[in-house]
mmCIF file of C-alpha atoms in Angstrom:
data_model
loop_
_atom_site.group_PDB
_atom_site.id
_atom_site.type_symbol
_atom_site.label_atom_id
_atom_site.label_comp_id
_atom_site.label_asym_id
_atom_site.label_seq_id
_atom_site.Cartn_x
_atom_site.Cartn_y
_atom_site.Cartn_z
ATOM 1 C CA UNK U 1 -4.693 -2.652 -4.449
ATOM 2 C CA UNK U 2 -3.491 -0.181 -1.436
ATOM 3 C CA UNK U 3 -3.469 -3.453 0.845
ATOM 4 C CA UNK U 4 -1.551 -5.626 -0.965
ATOM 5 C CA UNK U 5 0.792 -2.857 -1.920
ATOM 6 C CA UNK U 6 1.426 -1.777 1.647
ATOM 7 C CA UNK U 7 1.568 -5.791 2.788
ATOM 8 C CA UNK U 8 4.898 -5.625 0.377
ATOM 9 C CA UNK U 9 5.923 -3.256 1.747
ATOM 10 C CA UNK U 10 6.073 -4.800 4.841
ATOM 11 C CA UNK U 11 7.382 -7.597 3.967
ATOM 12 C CA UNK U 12 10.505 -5.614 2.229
ATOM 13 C CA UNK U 13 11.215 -4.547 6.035
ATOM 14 C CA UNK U 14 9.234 -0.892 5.782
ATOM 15 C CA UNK U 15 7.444 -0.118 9.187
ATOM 16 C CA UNK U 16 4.304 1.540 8.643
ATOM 17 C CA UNK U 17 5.747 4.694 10.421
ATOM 18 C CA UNK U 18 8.245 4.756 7.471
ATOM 19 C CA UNK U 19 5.505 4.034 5.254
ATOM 20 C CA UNK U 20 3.243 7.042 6.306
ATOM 21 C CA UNK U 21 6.650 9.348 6.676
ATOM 22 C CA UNK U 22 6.968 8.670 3.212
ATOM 23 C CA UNK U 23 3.622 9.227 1.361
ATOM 24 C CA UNK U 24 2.927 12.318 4.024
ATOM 25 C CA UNK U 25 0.513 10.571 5.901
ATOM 26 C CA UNK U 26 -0.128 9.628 9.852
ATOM 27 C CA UNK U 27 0.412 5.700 11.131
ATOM 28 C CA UNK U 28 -2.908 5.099 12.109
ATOM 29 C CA UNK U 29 -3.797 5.857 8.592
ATOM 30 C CA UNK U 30 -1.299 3.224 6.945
ATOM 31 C CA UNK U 31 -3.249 0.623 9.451
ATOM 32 C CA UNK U 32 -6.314 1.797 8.273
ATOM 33 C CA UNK U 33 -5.647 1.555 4.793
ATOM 34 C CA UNK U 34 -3.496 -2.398 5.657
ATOM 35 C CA UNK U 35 -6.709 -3.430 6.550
ATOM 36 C CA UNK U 36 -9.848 -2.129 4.789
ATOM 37 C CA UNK U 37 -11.074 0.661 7.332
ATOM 38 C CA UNK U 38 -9.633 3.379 5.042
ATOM 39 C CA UNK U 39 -8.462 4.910 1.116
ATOM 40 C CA UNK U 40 -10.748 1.997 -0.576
ATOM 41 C CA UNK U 41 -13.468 4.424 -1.965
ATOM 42 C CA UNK U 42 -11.006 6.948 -3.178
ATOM 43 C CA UNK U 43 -7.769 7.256 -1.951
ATOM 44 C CA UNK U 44 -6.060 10.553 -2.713
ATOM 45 C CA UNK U 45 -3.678 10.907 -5.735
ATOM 46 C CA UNK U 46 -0.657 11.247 -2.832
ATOM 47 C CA UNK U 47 -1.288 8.668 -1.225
ATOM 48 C CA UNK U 48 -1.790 5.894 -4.453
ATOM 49 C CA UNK U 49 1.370 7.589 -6.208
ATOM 50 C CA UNK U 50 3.140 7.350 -2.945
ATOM 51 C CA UNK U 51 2.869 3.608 -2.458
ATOM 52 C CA UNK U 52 3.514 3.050 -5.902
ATOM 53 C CA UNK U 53 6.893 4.844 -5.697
ATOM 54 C CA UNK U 54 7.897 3.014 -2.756
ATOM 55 C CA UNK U 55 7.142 -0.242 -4.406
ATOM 56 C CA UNK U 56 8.890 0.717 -7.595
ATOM 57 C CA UNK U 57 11.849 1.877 -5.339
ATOM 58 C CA UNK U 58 11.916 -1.265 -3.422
ATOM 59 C CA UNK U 59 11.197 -3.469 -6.685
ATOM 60 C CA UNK U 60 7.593 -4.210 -5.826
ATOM 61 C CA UNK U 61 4.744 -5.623 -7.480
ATOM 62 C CA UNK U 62 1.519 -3.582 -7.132
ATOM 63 C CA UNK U 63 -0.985 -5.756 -7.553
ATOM 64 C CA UNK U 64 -1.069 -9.826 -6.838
ATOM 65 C CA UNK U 65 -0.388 -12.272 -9.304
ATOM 66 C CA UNK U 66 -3.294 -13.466 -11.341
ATOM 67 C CA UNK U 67 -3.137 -16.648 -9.776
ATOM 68 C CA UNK U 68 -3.544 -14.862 -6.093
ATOM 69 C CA UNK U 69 -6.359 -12.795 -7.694
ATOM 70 C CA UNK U 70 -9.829 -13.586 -5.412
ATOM 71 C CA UNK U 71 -12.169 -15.391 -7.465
ATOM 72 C CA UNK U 72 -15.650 -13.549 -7.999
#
């Protein structure tokens, strides 16, 4: 869940210019992603093992509880 993941992120105090410095992307592209516009189809394999470095680094959850979980 690249939103979620990046919203941790945030949270943890990581600007989304250190965010995209970090998986090799640009800023506008972290935004894109924090908000649906981009990497929901198919995000690339750098940018999914990226995030999920930083998270683990940071001591992240990547994905919401299952309580948080939308209902379908």
């Amino acid at each position: 869940n690249i939103p979620y993941i990046l919203s941790e992120l945030q949270r943890a105090g990581l600007t989304q210019t250190q965010i995209a410095s970090a998986i090799g992307v640009k800023q506008p592209t972290v935004s894109d992603m924090a908000t649906g516009k981009a990497g929901t189809k198919r995000p690339s394999y750098q940018v999914i093992s990226g995030l999920e470095r930083l998270a683990t680094e940071h001591n992240l959850a990547t994905s919401p509880p299952a309580t948080e979980q939308p209902q379908q």
